[in-house]
mmCIF file of C-alpha atoms and ligand atoms in Angstrom:
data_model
loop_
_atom_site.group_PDB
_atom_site.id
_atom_site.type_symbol
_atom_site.label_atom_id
_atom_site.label_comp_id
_atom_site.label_asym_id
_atom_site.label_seq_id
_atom_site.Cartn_x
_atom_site.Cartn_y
_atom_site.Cartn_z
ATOM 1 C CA UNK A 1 -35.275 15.219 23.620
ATOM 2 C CA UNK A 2 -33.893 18.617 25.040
ATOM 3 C CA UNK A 3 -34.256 21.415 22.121
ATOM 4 C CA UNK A 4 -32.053 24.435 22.320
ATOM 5 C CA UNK A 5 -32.144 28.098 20.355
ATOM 6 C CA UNK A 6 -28.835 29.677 19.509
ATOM 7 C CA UNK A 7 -29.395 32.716 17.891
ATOM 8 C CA UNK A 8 -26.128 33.994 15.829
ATOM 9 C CA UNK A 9 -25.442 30.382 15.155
ATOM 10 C CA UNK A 10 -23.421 31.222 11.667
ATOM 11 C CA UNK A 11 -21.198 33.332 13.742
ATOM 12 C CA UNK A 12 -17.949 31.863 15.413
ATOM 13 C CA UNK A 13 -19.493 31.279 19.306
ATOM 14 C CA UNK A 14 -22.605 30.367 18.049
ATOM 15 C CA UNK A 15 -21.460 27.706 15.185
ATOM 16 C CA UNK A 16 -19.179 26.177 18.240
ATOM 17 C CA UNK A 17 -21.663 26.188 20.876
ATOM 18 C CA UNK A 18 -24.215 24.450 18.297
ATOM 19 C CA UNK A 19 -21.827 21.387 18.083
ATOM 20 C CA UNK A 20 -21.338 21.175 21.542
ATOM 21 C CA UNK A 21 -25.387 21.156 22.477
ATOM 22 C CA UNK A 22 -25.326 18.588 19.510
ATOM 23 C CA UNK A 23 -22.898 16.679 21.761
ATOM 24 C CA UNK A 24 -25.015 16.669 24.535
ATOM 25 C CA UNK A 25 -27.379 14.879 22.606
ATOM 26 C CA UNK A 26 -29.612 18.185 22.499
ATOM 27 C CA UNK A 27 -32.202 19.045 19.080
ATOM 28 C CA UNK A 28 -30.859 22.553 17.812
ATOM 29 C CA UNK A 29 -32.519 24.813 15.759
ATOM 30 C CA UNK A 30 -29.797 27.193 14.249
ATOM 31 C CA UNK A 31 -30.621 31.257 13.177
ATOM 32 C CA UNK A 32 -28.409 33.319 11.403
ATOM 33 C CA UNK A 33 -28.310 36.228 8.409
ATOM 34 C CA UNK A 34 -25.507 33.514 6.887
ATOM 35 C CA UNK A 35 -24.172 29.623 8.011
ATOM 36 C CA UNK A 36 -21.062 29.272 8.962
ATOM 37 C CA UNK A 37 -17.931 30.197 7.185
ATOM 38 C CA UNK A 38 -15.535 27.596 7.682
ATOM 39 C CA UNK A 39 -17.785 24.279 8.445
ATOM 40 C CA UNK A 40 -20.939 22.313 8.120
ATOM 41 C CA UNK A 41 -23.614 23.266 10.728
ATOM 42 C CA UNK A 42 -24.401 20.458 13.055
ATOM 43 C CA UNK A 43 -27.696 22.002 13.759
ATOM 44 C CA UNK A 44 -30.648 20.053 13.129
ATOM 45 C CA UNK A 45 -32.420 22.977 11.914
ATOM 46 C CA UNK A 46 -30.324 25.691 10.560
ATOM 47 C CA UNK A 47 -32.446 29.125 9.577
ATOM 48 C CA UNK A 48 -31.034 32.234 7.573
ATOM 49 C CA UNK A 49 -33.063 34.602 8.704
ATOM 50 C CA UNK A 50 -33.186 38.726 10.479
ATOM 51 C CA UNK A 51 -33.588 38.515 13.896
ATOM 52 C CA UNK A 52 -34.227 42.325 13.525
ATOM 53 C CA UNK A 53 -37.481 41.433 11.911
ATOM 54 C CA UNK A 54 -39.790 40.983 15.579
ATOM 55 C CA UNK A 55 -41.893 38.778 13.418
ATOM 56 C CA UNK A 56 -39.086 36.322 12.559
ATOM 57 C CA UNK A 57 -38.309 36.035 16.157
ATOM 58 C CA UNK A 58 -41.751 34.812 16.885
ATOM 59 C CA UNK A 59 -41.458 32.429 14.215
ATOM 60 C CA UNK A 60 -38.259 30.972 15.123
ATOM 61 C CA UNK A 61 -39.610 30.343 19.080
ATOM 62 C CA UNK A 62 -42.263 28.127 17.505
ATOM 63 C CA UNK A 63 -41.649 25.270 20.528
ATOM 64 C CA UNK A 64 -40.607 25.050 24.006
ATOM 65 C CA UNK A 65 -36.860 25.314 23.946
ATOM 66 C CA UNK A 66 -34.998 24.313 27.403
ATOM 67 C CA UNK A 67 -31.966 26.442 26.751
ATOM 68 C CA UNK A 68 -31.727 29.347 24.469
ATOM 69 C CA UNK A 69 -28.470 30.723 23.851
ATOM 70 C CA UNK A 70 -28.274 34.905 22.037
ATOM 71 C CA UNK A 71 -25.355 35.315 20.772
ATOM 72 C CA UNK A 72 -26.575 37.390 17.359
ATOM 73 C CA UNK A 73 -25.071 40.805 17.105
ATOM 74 C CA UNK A 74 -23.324 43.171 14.785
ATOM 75 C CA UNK A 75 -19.655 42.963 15.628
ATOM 76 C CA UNK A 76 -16.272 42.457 14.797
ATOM 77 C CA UNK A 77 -12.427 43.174 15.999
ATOM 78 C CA UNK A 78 -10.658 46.733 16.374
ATOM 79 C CA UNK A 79 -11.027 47.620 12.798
ATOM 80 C CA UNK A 80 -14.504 47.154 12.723
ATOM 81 C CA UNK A 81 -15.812 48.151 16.256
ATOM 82 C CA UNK A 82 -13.077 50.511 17.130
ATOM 83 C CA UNK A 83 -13.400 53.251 13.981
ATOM 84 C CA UNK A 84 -16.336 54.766 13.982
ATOM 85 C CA UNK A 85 -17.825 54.330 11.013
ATOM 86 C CA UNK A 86 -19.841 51.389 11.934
ATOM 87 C CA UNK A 87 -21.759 52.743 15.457
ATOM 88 C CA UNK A 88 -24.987 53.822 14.021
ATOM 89 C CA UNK A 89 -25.331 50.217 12.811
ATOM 90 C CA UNK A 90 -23.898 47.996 15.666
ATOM 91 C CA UNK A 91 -26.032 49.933 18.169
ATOM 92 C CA UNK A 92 -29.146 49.757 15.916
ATOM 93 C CA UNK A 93 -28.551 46.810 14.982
ATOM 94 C CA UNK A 94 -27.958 44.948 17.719
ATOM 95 C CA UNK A 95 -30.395 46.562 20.321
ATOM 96 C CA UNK A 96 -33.426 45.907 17.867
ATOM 97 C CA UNK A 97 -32.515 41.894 17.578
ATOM 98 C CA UNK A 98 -32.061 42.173 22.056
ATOM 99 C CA UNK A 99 -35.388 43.791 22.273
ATOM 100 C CA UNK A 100 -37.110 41.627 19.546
ATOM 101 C CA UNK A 101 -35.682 37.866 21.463
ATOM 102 C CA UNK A 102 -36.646 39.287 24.723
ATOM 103 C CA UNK A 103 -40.249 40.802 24.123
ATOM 104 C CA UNK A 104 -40.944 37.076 21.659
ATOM 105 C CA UNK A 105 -39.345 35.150 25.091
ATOM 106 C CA UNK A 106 -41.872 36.824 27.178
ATOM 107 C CA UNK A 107 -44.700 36.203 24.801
ATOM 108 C CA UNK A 108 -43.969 32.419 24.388
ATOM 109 C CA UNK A 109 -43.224 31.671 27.969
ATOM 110 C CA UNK A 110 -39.326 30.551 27.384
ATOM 111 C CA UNK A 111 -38.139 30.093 30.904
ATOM 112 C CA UNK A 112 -34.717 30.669 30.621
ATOM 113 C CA UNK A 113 -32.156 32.853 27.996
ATOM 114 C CA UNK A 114 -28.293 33.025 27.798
ATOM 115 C CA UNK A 115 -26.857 36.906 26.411
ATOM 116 C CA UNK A 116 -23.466 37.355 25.481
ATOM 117 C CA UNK A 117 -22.571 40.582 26.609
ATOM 118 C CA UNK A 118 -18.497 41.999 26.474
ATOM 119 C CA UNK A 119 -15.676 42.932 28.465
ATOM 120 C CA UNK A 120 -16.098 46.023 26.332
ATOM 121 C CA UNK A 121 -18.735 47.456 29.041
ATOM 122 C CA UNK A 122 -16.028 48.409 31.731
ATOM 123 C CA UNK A 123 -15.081 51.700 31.805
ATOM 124 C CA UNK A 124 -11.540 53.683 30.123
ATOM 125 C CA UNK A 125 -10.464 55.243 32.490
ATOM 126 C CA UNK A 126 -10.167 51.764 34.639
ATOM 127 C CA UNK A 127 -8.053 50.581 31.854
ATOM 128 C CA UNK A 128 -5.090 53.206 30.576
ATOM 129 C CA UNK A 129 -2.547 51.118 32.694
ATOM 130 C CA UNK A 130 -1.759 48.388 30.774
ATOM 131 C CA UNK A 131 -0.210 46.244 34.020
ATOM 132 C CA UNK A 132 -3.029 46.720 36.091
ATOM 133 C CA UNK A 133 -6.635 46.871 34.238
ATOM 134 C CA UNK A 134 -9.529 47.271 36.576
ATOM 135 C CA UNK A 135 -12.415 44.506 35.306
ATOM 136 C CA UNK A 136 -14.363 43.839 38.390
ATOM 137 C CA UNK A 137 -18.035 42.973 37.908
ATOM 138 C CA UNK A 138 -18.815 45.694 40.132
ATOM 139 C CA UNK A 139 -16.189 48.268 38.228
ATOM 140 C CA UNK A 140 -18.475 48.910 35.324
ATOM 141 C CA UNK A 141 -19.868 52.027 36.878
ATOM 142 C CA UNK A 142 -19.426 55.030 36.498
ATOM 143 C CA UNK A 143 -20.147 53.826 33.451
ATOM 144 C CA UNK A 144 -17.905 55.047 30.271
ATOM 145 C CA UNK A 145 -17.421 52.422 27.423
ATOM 146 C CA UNK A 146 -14.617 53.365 24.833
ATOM 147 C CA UNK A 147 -17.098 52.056 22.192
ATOM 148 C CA UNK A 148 -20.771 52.180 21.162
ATOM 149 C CA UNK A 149 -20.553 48.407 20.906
ATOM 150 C CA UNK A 150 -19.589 48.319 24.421
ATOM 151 C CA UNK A 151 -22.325 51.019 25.006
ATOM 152 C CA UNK A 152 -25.210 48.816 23.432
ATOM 153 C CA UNK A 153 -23.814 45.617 25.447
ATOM 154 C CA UNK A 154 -24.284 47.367 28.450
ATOM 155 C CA UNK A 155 -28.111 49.125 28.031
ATOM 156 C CA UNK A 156 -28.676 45.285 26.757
ATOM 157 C CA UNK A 157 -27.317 43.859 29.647
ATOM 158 C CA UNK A 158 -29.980 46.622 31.215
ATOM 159 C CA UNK A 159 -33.304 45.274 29.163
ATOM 160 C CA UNK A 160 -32.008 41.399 30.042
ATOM 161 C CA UNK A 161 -32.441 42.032 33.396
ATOM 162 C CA UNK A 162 -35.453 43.981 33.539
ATOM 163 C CA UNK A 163 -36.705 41.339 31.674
ATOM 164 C CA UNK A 164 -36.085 38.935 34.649
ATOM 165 C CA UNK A 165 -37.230 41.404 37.211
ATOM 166 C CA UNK A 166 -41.029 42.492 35.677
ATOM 167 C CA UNK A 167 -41.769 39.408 33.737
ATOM 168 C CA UNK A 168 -39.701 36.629 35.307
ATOM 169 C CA UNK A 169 -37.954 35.327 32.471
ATOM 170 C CA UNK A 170 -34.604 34.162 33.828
ATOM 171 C CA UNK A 171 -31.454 35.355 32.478
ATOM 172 C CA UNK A 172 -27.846 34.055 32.013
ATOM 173 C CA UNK A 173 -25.938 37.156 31.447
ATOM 174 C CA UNK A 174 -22.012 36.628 30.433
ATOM 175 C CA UNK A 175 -19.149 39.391 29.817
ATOM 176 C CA UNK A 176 -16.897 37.813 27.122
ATOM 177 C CA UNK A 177 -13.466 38.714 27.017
ATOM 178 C CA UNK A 178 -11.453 37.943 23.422
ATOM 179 C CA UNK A 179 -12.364 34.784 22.769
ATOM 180 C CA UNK A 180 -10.210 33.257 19.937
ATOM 181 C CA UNK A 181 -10.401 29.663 18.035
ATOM 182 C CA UNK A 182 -10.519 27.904 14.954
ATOM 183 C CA UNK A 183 -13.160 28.792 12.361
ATOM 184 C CA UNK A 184 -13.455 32.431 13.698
ATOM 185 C CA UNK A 185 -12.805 35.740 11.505
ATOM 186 C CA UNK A 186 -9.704 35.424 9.914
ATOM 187 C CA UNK A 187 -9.201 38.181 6.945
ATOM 188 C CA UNK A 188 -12.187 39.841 6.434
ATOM 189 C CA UNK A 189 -11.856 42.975 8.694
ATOM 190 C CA UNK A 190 -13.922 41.699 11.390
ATOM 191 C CA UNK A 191 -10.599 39.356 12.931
ATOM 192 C CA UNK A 192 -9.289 39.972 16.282
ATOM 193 C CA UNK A 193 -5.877 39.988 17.614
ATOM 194 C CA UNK A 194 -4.934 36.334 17.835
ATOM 195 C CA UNK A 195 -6.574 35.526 14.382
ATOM 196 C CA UNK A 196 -4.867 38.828 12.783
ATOM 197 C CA UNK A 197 -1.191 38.095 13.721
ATOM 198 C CA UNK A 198 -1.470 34.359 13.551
ATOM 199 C CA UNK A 199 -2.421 35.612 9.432
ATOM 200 C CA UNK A 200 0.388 37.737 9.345
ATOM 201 C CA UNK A 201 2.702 35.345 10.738
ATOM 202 C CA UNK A 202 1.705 32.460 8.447
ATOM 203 C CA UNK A 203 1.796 34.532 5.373
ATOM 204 C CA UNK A 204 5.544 35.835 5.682
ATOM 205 C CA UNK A 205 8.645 33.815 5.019
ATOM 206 C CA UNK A 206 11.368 33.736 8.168
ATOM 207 C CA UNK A 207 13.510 36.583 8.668
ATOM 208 C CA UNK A 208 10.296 38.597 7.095
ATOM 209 C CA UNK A 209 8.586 41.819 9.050
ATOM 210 C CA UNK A 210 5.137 41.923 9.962
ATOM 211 C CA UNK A 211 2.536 45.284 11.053
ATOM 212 C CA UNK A 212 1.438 45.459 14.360
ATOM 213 C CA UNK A 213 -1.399 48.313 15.593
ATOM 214 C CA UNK A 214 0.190 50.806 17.882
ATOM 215 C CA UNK A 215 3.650 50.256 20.227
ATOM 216 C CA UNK A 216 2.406 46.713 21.339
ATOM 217 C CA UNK A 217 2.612 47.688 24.487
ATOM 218 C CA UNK A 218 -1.375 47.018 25.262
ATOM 219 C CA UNK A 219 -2.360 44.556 27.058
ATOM 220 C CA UNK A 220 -5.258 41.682 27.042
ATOM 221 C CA UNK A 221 -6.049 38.135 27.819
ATOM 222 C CA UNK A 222 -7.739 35.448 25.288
ATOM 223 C CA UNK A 223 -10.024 32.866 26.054
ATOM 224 C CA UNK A 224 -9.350 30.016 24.125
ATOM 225 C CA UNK A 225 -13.150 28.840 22.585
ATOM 226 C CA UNK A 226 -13.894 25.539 24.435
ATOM 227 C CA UNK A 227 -13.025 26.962 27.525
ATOM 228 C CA UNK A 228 -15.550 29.946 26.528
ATOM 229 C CA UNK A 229 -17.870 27.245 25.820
ATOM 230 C CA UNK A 230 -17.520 25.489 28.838
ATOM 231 C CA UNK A 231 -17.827 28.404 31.344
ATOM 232 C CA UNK A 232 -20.795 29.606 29.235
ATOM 233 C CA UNK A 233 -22.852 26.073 29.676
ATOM 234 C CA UNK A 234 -22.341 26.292 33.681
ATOM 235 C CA UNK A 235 -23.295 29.230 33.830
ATOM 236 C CA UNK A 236 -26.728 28.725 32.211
ATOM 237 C CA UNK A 237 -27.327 26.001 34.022
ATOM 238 C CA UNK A 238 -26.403 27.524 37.220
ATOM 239 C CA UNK A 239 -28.913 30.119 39.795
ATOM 240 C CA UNK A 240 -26.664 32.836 39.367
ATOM 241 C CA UNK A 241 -27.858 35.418 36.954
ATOM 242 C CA UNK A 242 -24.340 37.263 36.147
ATOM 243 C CA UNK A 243 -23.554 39.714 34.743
ATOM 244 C CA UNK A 244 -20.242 38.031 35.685
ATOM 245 C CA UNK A 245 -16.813 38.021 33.544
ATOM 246 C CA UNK A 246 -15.982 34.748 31.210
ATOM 247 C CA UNK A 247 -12.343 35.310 30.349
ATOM 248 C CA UNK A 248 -8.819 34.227 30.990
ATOM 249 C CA UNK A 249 -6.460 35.939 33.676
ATOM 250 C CA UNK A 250 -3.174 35.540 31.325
ATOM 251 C CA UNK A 251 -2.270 38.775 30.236
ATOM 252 C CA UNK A 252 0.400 39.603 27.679
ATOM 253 C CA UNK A 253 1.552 42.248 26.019
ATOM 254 C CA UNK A 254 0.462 42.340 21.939
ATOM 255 C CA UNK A 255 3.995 42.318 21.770
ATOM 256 C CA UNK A 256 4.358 39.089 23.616
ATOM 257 C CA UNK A 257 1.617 37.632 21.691
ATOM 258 C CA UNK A 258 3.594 38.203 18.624
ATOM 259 C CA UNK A 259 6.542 36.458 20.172
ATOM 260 C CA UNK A 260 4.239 33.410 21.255
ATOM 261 C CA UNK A 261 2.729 33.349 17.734
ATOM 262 C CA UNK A 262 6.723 33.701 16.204
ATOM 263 C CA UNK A 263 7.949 30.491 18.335
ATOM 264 C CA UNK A 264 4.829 28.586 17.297
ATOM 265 C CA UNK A 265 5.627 28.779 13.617
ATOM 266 C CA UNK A 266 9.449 28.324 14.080
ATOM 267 C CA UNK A 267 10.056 32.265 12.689
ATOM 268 C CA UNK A 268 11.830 35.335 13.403
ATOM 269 C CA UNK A 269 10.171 37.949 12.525
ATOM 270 C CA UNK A 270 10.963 41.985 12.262
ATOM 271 C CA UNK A 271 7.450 44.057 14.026
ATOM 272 C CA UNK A 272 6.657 47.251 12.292
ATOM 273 C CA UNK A 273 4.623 49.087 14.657
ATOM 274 C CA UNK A 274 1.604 51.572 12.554
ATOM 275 C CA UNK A 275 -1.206 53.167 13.365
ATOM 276 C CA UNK A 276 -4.564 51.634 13.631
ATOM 277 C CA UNK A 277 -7.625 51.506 16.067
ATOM 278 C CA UNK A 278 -6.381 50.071 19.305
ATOM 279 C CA UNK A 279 -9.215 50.037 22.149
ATOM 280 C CA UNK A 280 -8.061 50.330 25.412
ATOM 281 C CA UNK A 281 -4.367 50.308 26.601
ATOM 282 C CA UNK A 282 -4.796 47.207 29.284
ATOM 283 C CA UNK A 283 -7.224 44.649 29.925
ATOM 284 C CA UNK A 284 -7.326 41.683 31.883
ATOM 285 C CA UNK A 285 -10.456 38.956 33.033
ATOM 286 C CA UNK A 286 -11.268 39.184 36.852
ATOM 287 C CA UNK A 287 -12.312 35.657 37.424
ATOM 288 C CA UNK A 288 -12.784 35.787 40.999
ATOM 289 C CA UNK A 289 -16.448 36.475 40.736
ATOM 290 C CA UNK A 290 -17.099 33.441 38.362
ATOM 291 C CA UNK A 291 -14.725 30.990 40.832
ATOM 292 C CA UNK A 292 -16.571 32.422 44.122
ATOM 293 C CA UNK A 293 -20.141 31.547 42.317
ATOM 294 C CA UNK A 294 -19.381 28.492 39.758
ATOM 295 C CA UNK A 295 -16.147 27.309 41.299
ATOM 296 C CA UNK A 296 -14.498 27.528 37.550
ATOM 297 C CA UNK A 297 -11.719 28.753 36.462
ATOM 298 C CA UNK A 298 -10.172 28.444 32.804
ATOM 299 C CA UNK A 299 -7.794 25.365 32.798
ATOM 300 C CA UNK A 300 -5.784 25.517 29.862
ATOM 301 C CA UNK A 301 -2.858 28.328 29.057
ATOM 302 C CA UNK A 302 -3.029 30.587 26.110
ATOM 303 C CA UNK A 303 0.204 28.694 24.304
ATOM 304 C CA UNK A 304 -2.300 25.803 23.807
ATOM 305 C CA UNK A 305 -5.086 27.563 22.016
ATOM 306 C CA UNK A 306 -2.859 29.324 20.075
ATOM 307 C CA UNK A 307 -1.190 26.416 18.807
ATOM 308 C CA UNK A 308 -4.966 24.930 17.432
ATOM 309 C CA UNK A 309 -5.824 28.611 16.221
ATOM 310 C CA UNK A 310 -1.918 29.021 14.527
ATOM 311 C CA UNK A 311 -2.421 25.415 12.846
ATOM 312 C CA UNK A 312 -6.192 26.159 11.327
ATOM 313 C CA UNK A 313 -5.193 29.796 10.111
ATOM 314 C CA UNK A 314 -1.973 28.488 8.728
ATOM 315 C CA UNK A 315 -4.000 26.146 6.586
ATOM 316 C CA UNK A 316 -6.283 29.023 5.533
ATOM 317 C CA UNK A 317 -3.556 31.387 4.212
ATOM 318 C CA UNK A 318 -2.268 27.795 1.993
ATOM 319 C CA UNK A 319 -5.942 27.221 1.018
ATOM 320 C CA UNK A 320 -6.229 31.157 -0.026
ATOM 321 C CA UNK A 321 -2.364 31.828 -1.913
ATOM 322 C CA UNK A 322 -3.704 28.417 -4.093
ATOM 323 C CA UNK A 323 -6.760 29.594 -5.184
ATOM 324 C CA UNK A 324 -5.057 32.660 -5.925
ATOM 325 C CA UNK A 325 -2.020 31.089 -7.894
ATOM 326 C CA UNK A 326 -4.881 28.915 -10.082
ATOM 327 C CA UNK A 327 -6.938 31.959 -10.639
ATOM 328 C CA UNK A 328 -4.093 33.816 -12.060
ATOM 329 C CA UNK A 329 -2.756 30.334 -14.143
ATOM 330 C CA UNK A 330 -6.142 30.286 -15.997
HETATM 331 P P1 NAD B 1 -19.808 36.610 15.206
HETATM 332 O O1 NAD B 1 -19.839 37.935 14.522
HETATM 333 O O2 NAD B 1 -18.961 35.545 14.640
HETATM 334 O O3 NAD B 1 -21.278 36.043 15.395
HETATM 335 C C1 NAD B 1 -22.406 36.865 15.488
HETATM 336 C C2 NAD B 1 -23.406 36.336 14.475
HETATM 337 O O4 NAD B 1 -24.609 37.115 14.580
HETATM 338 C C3 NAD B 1 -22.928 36.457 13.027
HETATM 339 O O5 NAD B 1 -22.879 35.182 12.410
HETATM 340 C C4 NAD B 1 -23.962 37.354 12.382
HETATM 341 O O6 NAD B 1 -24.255 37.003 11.030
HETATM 342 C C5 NAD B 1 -25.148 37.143 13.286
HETATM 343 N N1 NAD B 1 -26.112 38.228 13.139
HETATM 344 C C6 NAD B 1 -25.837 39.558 13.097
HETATM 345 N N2 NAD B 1 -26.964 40.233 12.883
HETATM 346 C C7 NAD B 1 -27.977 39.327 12.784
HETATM 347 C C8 NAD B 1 -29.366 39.444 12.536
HETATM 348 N N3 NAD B 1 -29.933 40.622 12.346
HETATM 349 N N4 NAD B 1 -30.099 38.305 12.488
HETATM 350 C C9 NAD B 1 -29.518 37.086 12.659
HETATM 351 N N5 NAD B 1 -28.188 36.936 12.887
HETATM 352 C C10 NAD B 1 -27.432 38.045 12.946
HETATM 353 O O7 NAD B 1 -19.374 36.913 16.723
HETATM 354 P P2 NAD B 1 -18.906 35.928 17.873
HETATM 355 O O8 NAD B 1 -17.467 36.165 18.085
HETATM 356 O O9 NAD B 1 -19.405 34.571 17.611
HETATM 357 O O10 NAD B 1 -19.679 36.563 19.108
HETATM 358 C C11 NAD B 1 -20.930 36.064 19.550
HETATM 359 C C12 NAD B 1 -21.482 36.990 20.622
HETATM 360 O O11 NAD B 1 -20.540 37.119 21.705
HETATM 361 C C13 NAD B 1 -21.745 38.412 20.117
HETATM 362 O O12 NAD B 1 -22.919 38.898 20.724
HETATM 363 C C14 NAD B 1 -20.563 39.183 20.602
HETATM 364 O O13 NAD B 1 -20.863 40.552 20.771
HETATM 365 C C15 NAD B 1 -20.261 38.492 21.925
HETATM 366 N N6 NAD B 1 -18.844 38.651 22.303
HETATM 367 C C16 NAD B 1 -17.881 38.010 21.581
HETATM 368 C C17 NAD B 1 -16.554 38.183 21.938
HETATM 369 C C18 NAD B 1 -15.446 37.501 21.185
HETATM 370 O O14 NAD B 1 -14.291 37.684 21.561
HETATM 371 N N7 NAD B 1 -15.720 36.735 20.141
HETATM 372 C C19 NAD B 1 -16.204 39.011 23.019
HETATM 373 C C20 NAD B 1 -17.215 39.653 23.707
HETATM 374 C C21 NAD B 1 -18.538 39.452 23.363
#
């Protein structure tokens, strides 16, 4: 039976990806600091454990996995990566558990690892015009990341490949861009865009207002999490090495998100625009790097996902004003 590693496999990509290698018919050994939120794990093996700790790296690589999949880092949405008050610990963080995999891969032979990496690598200054963002592979140097996060992705990108080069471990290197789903971060401070307004949305009656983060006018495209999934699995079992981008090419405004998310639920809603950690003013996937080398494209649009993701976090906000009206009845 083929045995996979996915490392951050509590986390939202991870917890996914785990069902779909169970899918496959794949034996999955799960590591995380904490299981999943929202669901069972389907892993067959599911360890809570600190991948910062080298020593629990070696442990975890205790058999020959075909595919191992690191998705573990410290991160979160604008209002956790986007502040400031939380560099020191994403870049610490998440460089000791890149260095600790790769150094425990190289040890015990593993022949070939998957890293997510981020759209948040590319440059600012390719990015202040929110109709035309500049996300080329190739357009990540000079480099100048608007975040340490972003900073840390790309000197791990770095150690991947060097990896690869001296030792010959082979790497699967992908640049994420917003991925969004069911059973990601919803209300904890870690959500993203999607998951943020489809909360807001769901938790106001019709005719209500919700808050947006800046004039709305920024722009960005979401990858709907199957699709994320899917492009991530041909990739790592492809001979191209990436880096290479894994988004979708449908940009909207956060404004026209907010509209999408308003029709979906059947409300009008009022936007009250406030400040509040924004990232950079445009962004958009360039896929033709991934099409020229996989021949893949995303197939669905972003209405679809967002229906799914509108649906799940609708049911959340019911689930969380119950518990909140019986706590107060007792
Ligand atoms: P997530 O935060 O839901 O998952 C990351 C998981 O890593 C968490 O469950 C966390 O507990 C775990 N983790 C953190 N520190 C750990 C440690 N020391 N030991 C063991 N586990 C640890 O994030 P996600 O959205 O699933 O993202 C997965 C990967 O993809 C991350 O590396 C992220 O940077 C990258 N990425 C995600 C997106 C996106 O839009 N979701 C975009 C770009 C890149």
């Amino acid at each position: 039976m083929r045995k996979a590693l996915v490392c951050g496999a509590g986390g939202f990509i991870g917890s996914h990806l785990v069902k779909r290698l169970k899918s496959e018919g794949f034996w999955v050994r799960g590591v995380d600091l904490k299981s999943p939120e929202f669901a069972e794990t389907q892993a067959d093996d599911f360890v809570i454990l600190d991948l910062r700790d080298p020593q629990v790296c070696q442990n975890v690589v205790d058999r020959h996995f075909e595919e191992v999949y690191q998705f573990a880092a410290d991160m979160g949405g604008a209002g956790y990566v986007f502040v400031g008050d939380n560099d020191a610990d994403i870049i610490h963080n998440s460089a000791l558990i890149n260095l600790n995999m790769l150094k425990t891969c190289q040890k015990k032979k593993v022949r070939r690892i998957f890293y997510s990496s981020s759209a948040c690598v590319y440059p600012e200054y390719n990015q202040k015009d929110p109709d035309n963002p500049k996300t080329g592979e190739d357009s990540v140097y000079p480099a100048q990341p608007d975040s340490y996060y972003g900073w840390e992705k790309l000197f791990s990108e770095h150690l991947y490949l060097a990896f690869q080069r001296n030792y010959g471990l082979e790497v699967r290197i992908a640049r994420y861009h917003n991925i969004f789903g069911p059973e990601g971060a919803w209300n904890d401070g870690r959500e993203k865009a999607p998951a943020a307004i489809c909360r807001k949305v769901a938790g106001v009656i019709d005719g209500g207002e919700i808050e947006i983060w800046g004039d709305g006018k920024q722009t960005r495209s979401f990858l709907y999490i199957d699709e994320c999934l899917e492009g991530s699995l041909r990739l790592m079992r492809s001979n191209w090495t990436g880096p290479v981008n894994i988004g979708s090419d449908e940009m909207v405004s956060i404004n026209q998100l907010v509209d999408m998310i308003n029709g979906i639920a059947g409300k009008k809603l009022a936007i009250r625009h406030v400040n509040g950690p924004l990232g950079v003013r445009g962004r958009n996937s360039d896929n033709n790097l991934i099409y020229e080398k996989l021949g893949w494209k995303p197939t669905q649009p972003l209405i679809a996902g967002l229906r799914k993701t509108y649906t799940w976090i609708q049911e959340q906000v019911i689930k969380a004003a119950a518990k909140m009206t019986s706590a107060g009845g007792r």
